[in-house]
PDB file of C-alpha atoms and ligand atoms in Angstrom:
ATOM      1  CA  UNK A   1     130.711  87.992  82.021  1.00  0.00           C
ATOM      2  CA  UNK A   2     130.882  89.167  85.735  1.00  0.00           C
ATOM      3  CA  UNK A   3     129.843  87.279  88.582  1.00  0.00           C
ATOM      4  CA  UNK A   4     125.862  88.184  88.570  1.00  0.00           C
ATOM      5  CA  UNK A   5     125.727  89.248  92.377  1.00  0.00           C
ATOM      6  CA  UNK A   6     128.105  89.165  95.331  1.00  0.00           C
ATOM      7  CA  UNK A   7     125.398  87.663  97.875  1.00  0.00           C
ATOM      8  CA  UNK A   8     125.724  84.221  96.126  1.00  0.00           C
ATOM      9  CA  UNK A   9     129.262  83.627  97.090  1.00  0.00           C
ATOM     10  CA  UNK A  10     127.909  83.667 101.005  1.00  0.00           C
ATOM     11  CA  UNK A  11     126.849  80.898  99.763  1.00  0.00           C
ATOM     12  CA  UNK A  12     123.988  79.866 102.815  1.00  0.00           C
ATOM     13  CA  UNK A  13     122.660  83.392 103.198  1.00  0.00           C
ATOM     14  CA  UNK A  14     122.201  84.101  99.627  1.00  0.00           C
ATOM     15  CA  UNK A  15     119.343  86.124  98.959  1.00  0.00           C
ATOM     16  CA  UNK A  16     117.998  85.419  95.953  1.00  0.00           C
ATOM     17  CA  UNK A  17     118.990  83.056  92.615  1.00  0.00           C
ATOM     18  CA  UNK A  18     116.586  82.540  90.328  1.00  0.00           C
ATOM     19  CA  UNK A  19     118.230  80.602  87.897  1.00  0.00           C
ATOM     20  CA  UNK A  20     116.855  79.099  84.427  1.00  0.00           C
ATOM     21  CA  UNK A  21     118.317  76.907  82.358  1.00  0.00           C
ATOM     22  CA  UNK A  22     118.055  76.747  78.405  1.00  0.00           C
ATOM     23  CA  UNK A  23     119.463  74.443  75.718  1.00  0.00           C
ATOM     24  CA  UNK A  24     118.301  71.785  73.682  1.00  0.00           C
ATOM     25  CA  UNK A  25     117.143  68.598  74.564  1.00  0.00           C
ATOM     26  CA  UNK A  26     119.823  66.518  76.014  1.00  0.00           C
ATOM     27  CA  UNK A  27     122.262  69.361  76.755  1.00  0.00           C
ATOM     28  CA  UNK A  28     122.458  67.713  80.662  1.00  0.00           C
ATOM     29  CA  UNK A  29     119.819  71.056  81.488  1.00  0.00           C
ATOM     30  CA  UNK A  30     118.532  68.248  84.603  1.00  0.00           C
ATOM     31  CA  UNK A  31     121.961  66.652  85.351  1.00  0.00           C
ATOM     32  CA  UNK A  32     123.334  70.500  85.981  1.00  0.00           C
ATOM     33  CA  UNK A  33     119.963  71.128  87.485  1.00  0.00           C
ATOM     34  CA  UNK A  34     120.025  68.252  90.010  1.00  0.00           C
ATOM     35  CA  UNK A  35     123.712  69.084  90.896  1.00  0.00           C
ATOM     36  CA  UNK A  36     122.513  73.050  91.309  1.00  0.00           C
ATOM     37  CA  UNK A  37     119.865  72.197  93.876  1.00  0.00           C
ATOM     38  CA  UNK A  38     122.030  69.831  96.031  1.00  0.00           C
ATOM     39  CA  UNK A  39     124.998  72.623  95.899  1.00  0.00           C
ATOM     40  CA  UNK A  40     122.789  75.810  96.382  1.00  0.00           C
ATOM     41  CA  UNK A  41     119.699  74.238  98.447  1.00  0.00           C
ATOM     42  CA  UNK A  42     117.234  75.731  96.061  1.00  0.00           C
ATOM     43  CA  UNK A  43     114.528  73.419  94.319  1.00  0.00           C
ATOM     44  CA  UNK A  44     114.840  72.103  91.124  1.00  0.00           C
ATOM     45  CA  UNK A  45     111.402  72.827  88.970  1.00  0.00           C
ATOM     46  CA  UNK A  46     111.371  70.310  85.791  1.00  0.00           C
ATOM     47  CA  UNK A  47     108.312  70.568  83.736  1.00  0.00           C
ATOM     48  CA  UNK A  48     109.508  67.214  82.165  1.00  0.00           C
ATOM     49  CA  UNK A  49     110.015  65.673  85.743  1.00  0.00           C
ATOM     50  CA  UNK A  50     106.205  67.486  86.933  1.00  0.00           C
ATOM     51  CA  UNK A  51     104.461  66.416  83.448  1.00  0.00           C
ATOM     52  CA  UNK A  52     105.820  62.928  83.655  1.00  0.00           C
ATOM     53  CA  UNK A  53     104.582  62.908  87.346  1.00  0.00           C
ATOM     54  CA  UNK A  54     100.750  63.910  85.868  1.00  0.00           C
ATOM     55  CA  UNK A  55     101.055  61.151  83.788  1.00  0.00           C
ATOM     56  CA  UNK A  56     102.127  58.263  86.342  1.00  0.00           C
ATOM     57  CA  UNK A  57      99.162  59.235  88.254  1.00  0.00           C
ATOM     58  CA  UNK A  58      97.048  59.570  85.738  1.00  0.00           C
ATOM     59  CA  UNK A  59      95.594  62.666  85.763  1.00  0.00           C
ATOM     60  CA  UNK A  60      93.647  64.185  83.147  1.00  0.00           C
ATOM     61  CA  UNK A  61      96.220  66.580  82.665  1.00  0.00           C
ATOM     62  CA  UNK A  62      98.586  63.869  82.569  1.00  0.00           C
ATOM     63  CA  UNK A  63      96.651  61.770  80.057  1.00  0.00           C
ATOM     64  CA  UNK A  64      96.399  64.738  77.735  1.00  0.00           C
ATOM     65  CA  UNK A  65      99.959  65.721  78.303  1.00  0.00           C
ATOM     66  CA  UNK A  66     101.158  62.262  77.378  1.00  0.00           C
ATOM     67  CA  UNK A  67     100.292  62.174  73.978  1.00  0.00           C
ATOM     68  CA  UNK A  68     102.286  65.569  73.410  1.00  0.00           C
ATOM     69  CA  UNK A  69     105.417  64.288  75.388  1.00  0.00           C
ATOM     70  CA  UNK A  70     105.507  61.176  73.325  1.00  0.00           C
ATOM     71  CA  UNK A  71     105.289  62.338  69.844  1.00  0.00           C
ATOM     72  CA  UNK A  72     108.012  65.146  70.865  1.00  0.00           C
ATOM     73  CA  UNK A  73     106.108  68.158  70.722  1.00  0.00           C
ATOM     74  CA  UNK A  74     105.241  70.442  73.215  1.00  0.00           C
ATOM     75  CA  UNK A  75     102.565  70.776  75.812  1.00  0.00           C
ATOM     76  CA  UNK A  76     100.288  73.821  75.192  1.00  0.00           C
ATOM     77  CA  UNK A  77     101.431  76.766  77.173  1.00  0.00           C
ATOM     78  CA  UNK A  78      98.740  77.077  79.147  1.00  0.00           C
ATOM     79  CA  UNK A  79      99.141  74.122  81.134  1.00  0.00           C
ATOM     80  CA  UNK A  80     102.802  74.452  81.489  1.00  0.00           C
ATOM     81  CA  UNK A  81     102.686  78.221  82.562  1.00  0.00           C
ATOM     82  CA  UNK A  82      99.796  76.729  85.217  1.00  0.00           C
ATOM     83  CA  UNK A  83     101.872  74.463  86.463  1.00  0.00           C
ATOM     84  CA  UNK A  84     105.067  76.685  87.340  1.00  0.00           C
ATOM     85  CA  UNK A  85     103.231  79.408  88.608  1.00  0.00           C
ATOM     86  CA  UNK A  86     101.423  77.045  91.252  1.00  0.00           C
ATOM     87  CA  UNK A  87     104.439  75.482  91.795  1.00  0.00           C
ATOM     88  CA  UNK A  88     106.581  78.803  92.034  1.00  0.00           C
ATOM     89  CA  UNK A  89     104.152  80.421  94.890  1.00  0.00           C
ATOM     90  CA  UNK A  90     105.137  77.071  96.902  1.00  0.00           C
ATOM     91  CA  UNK A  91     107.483  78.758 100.182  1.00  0.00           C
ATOM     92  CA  UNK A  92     110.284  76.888  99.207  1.00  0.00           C
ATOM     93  CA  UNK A  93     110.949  78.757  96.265  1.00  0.00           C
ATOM     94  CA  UNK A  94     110.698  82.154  98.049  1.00  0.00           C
ATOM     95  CA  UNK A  95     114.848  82.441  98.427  1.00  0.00           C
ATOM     96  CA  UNK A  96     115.191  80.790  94.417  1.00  0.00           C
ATOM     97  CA  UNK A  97     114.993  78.315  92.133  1.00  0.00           C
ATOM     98  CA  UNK A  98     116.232  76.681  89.229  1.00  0.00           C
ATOM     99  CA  UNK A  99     113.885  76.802  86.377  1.00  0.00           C
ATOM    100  CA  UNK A 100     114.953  73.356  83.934  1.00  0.00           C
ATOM    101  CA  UNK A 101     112.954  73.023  80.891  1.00  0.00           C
ATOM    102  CA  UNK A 102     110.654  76.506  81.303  1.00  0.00           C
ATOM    103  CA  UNK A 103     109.726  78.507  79.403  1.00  0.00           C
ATOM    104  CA  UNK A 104     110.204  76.901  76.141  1.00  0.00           C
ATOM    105  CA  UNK A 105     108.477  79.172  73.932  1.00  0.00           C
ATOM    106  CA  UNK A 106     108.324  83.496  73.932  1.00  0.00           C
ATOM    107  CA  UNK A 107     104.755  83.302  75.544  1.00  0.00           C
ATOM    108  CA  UNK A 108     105.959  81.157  77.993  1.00  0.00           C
ATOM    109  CA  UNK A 109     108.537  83.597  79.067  1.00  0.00           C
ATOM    110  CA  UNK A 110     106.434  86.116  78.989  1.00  0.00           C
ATOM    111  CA  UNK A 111     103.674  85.048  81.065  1.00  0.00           C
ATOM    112  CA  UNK A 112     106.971  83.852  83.073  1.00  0.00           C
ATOM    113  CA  UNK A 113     107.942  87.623  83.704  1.00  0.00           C
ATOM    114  CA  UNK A 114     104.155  88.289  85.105  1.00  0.00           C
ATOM    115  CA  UNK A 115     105.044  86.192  88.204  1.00  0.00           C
ATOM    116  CA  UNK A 116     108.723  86.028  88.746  1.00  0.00           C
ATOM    117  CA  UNK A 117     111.648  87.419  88.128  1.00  0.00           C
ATOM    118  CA  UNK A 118     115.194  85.928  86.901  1.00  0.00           C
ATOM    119  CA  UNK A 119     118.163  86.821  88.356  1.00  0.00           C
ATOM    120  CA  UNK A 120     120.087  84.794  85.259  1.00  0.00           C
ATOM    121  CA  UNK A 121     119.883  82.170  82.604  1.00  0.00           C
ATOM    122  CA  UNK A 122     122.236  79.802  81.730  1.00  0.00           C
ATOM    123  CA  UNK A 123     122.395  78.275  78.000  1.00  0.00           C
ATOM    124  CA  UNK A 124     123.999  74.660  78.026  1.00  0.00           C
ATOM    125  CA  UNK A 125     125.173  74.583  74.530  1.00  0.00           C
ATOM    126  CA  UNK A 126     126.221  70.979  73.116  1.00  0.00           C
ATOM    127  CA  UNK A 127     126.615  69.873  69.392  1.00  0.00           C
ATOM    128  CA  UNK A 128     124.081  68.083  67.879  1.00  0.00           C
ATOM    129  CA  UNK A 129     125.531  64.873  67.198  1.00  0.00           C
ATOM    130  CA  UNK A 130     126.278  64.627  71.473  1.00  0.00           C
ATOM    131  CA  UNK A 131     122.925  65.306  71.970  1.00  0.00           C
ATOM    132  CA  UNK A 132     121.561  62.208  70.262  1.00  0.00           C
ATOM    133  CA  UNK A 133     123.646  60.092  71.478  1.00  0.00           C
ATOM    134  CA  UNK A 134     122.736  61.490  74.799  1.00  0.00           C
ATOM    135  CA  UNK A 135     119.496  61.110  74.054  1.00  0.00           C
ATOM    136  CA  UNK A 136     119.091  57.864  72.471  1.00  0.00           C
ATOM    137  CA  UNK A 137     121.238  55.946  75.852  1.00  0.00           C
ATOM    138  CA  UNK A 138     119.711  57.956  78.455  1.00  0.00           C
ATOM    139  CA  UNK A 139     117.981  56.276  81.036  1.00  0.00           C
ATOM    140  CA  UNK A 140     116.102  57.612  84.399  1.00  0.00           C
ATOM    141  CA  UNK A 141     114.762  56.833  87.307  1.00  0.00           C
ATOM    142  CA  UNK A 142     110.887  56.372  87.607  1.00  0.00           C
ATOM    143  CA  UNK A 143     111.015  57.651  91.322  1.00  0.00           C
ATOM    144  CA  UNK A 144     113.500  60.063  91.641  1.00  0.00           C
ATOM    145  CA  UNK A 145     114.278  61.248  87.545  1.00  0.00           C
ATOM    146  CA  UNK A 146     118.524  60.845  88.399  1.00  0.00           C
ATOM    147  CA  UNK A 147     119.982  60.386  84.663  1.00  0.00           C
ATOM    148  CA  UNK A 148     121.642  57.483  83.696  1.00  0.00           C
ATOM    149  CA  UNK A 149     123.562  56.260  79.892  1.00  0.00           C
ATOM    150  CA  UNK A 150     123.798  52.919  79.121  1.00  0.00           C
ATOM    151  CA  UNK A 151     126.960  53.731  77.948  1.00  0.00           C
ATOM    152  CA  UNK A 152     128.757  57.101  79.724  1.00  0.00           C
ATOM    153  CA  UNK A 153     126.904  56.363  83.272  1.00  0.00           C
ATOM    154  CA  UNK A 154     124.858  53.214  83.755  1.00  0.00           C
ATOM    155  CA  UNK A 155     123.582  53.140  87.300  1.00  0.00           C
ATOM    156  CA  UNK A 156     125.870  50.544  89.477  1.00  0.00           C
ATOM    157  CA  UNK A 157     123.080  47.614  89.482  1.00  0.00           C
ATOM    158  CA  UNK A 158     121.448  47.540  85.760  1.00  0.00           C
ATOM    159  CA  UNK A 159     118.018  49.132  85.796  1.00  0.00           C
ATOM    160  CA  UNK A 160     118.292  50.002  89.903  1.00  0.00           C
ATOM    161  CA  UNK A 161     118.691  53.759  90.643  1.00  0.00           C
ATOM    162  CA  UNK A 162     121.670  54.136  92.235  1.00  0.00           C
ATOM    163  CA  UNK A 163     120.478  57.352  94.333  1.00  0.00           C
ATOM    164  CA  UNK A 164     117.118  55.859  95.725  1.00  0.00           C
ATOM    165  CA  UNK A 165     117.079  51.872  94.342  1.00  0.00           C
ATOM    166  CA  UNK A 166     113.727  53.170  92.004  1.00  0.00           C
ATOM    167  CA  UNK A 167     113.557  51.253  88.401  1.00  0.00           C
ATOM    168  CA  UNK A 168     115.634  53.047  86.053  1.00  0.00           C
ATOM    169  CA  UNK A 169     114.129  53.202  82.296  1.00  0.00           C
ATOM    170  CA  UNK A 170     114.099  54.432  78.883  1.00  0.00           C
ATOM    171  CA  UNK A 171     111.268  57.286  78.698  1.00  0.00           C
ATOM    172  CA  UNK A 172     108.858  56.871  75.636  1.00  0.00           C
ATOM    173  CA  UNK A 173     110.275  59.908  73.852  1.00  0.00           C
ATOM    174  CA  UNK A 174     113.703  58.973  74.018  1.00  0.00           C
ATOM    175  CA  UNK A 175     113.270  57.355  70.681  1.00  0.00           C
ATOM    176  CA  UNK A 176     114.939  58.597  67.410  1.00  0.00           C
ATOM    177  CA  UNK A 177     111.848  59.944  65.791  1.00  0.00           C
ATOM    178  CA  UNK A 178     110.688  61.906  69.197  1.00  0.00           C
ATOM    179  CA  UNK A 179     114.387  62.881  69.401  1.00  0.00           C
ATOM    180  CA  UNK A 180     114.301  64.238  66.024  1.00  0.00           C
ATOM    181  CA  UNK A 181     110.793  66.612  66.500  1.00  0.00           C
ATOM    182  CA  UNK A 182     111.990  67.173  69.710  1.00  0.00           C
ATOM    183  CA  UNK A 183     115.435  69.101  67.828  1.00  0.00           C
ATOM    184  CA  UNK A 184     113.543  70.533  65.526  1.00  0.00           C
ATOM    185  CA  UNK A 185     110.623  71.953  68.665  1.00  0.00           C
ATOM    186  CA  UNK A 186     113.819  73.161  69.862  1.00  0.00           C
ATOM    187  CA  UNK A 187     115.458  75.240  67.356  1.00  0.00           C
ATOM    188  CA  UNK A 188     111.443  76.603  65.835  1.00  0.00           C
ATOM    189  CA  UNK A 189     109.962  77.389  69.853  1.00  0.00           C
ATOM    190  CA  UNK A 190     113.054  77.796  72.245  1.00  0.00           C
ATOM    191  CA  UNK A 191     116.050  78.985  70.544  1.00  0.00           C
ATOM    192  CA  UNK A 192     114.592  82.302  70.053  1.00  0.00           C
ATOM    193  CA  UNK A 193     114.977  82.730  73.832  1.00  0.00           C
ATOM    194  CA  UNK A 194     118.535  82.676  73.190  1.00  0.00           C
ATOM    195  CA  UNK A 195     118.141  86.059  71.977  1.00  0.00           C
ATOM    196  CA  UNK A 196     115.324  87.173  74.043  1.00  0.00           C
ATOM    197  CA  UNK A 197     117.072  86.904  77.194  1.00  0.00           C
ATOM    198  CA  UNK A 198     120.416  88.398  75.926  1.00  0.00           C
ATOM    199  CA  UNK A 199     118.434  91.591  75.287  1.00  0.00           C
ATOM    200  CA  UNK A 200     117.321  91.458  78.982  1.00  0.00           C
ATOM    201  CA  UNK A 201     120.935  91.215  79.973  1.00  0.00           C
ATOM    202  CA  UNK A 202     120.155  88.094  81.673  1.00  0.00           C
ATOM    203  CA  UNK A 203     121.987  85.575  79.534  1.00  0.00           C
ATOM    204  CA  UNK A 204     125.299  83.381  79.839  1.00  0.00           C
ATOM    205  CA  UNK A 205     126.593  80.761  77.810  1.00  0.00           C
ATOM    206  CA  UNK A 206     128.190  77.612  78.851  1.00  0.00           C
ATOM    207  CA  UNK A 207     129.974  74.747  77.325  1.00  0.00           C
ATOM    208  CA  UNK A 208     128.031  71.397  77.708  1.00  0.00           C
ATOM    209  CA  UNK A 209     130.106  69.598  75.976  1.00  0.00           C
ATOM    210  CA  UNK A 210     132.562  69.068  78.844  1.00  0.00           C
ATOM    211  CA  UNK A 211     132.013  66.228  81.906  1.00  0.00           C
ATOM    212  CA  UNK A 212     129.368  66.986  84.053  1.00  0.00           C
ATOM    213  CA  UNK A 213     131.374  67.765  86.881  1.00  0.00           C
ATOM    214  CA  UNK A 214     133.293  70.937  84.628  1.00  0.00           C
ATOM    215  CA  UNK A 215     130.136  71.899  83.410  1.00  0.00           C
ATOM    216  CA  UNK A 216     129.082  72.581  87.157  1.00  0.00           C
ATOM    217  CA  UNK A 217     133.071  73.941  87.744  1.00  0.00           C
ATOM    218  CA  UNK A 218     131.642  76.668  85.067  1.00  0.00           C
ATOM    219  CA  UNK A 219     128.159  77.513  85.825  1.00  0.00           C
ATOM    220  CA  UNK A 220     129.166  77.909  89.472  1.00  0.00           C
ATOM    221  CA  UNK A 221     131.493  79.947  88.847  1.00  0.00           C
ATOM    222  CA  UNK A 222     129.530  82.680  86.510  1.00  0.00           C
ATOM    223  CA  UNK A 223     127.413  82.676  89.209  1.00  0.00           C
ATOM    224  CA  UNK A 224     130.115  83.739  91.586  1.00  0.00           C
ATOM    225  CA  UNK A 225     129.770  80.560  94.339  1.00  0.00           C
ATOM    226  CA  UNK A 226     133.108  78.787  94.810  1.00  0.00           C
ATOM    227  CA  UNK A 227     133.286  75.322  94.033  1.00  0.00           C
ATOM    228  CA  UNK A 228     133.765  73.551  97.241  1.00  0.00           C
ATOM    229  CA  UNK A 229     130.924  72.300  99.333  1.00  0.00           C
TER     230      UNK A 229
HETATM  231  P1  ADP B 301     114.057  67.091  77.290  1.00  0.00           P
HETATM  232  O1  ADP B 301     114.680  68.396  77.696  1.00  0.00           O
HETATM  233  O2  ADP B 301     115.006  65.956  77.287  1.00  0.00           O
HETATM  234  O3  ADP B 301     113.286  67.171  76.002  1.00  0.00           O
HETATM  235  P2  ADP B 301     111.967  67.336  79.359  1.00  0.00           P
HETATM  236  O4  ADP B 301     111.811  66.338  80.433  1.00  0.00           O
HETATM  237  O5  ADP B 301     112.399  68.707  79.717  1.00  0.00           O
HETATM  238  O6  ADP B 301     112.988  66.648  78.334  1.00  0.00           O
HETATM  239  O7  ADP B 301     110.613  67.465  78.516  1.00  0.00           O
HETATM  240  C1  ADP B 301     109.954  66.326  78.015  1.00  0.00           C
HETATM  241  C2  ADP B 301     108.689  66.743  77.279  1.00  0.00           C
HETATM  242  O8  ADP B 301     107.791  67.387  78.189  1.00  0.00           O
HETATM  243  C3  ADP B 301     108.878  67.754  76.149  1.00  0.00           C
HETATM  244  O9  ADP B 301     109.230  67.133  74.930  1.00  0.00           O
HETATM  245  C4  ADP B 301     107.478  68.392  76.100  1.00  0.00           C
HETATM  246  O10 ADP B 301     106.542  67.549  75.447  1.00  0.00           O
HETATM  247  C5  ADP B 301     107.091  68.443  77.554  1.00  0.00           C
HETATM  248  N1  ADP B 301     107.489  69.736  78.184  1.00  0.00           N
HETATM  249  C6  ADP B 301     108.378  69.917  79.193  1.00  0.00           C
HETATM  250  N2  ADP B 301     108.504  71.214  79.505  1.00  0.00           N
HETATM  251  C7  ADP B 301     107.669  71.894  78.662  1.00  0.00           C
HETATM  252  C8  ADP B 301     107.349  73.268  78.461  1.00  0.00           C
HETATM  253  N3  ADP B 301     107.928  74.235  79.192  1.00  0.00           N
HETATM  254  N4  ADP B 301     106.452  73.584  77.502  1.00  0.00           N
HETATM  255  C9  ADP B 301     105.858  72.644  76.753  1.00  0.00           C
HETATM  256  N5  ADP B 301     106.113  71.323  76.881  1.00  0.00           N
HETATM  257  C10 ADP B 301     107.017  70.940  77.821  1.00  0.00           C
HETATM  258 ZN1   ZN B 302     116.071  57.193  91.765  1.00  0.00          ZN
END
């Protein structure tokens, strides 16, 4: 697929990438996120990251959220599509954005399209089997979300982030039976964007399979930026 628009290779004085990414759980949709917002200087919006955040501090969206998260299903879509579009008329999301983990489900995109506009999305595909494995060892950071794997990447010191020294754990859901609902959210509620955004010409596929680094070698490339910093 060509390079989606010439201003992102100025790199700086891009004008505008609003970038989404799709895939299934544990596809590395926040690890290629985390590494897209240090490389383009555009803000990283997780709805995991933001719901977890309701639910350290307790809020009664939090609290309700919580018992969603835990048993692997999804949070209604009204309080997801809520939360992006407050978050998405913030100023530092004026020049982009990279949109990790919304929308998850058809209404979600299409209340989505009411408020902004995507210049692409990016679908991390990974075989199943990877993505428990990722699943089940991941850990992250209570303070600053980095991902860790007890096995691929453990952080340096165990259970000390390595990026901000925050308390690195397993989250609730990464257990096999929220793993499992979570798969099967996946392929009933979110794989039908697949489609959805290939009709809108907006759509390009990318190995997740490889090392994170490659994986970042690819996407930055379909998006035309050259891979130095
Ligand atoms: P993962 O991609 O590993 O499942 P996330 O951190 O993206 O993890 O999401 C964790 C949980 O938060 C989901 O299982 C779901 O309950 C909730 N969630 C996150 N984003 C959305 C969304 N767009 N719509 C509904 N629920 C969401
Ligand atoms: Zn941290």
């Amino acid at each position: 697929m060509a390079p989606v628009a010439r201003a992102y290779a100025a790199g700086g004085g891009a004008e505008s990438m609003k970038l989404m990414l799709l895939g299934a759980p544990g596809a590395g949709k926040g690890t290629q996120a985390k590494m897209l917002m240090d490389r383009l200087r555009i803000p990283q919006i997780s709805t995991g990251d933001m719901l977890r955040g309701a639910v350290a501090q307790q809020t009664a969206m939090g609290l309700e959220a919580k018992r969603y998260m835990d048993a692997g299903e999804l949070v209604p879509d009204e309080v997801v599509i809520g939360i992006v579009r407050d978050r998405l008329a913030e100023p530092d999301c004026a020049k982009g954005f990279i949109l990790d983990g919304f929308p998850r489900t058809v209404v979600q995109a299409e209340a989505l399209e009411t408020f902004a506009a995507l210049d692409r999305v990016l679908d991390v595909q990974v075989s199943e089997e990877r993505i428990v494995s990722r699943l089940s060892g991941r850990r992250t950071c209570r303070a600053c979300g980095a991902i860790y794997h007890v096995v691929n990447s453990p952080p340096s010191v165990d259970g000390v982030c390595d990026q901000c020294g925050g308390v690195v754990y397993q989250r609730s859901d990464d257990n096999e039976a929220s793993i499992r609902e979570r798969l099967e959210q996946y392929r009933a509620k979110t794989a039908p964007l697949v489609a959805w955004y290939a009709d809108k010409g907006l759509l390009a596929s990318v190995d997740g399979d490889a090392d994170p680094e490659d994986v970042q070698a690819t996407i930055l490339d379909l998006l035309g930026v050259s891979d130095q910093s």
